[in-house]
Coordinates of C-alpha atoms in Angstrom, one line a residue:
D1 CA 179.4 72.2 58.0
S2 CA 180.0 75.9 58.3
Q3 CA 183.1 78.1 58.6
V4 CA 181.0 81.0 59.8
P5 CA 181.7 81.9 63.4
M6 CA 178.6 81.3 65.6
T7 CA 177.4 82.4 69.0
I8 CA 176.2 80.0 71.7
S9 CA 172.7 81.3 71.3
L10 CA 172.7 80.5 67.5
L11 CA 174.2 77.1 68.1
A12 CA 171.5 76.3 70.8
R13 CA 168.7 77.4 68.4
L14 CA 170.1 75.3 65.5
A15 CA 170.7 72.2 67.7
S16 CA 167.2 72.6 69.2
E17 CA 165.6 72.7 65.7
K18 CA 167.6 69.7 64.5
T19 CA 166.9 67.5 67.6
G20 CA 163.3 68.7 68.2
R21 CA 164.3 69.3 71.9
T22 CA 164.9 72.5 73.6
L23 CA 168.6 72.7 74.5
S24 CA 169.7 75.4 77.0
W25 CA 172.4 78.0 76.5
N26 CA 174.3 76.4 79.5
T27 CA 174.3 73.0 77.9
I28 CA 175.7 74.3 74.6
Q29 CA 178.3 76.4 76.5
K30 CA 179.4 73.3 78.5
Y31 CA 179.9 71.2 75.4
L32 CA 181.7 74.1 73.5
A33 CA 184.1 74.4 76.4
E34 CA 184.9 70.7 76.2
L35 CA 185.3 70.9 72.4
A36 CA 187.6 73.9 72.8
A37 CA 189.7 72.0 75.4
T38 CA 190.1 69.1 72.9
D39 CA 191.0 71.6 70.1
K40 CA 187.9 70.7 68.0
V41 CA 186.6 74.3 68.0
Q42 CA 188.2 77.7 68.3
A43 CA 186.7 80.4 70.6
I44 CA 187.1 83.9 69.1
V45 CA 186.6 86.7 71.6
L46 CA 185.6 89.9 69.7
P47 CA 186.3 93.4 71.0
H48 CA 183.5 95.1 72.9
S49 CA 181.4 97.1 70.5
K50 CA 181.0 100.1 72.8
E51 CA 183.7 100.0 75.4
E52 CA 187.3 100.1 74.2
G53 CA 189.7 97.6 75.8
K54 CA 186.9 95.3 77.0
K55 CA 186.1 91.8 75.8
G56 CA 182.9 91.4 73.8
L57 CA 181.0 88.6 72.3
T58 CA 182.6 85.1 72.0
V59 CA 182.0 83.2 68.8
Y60 CA 183.0 79.7 67.9
I61 CA 184.3 78.1 64.7
L62 CA 185.1 74.5 63.9
K63 CA 188.8 73.7 63.5
R64 CA 189.9 71.6 60.6

């Protein structure tokens, strides 16, 4: 159980390691969208690192 925000790519890698199966980025994104809709996780959109005013990377954190 981590309170560190994680990217979809990191979550896909961790889930793949834990299950022993390769899980795609799209699969993880789909489930994260469902979890966010049910208020289980929070999506945090970071500002773009190089272009001011644009959205950057989205990270996810579990809600308590």
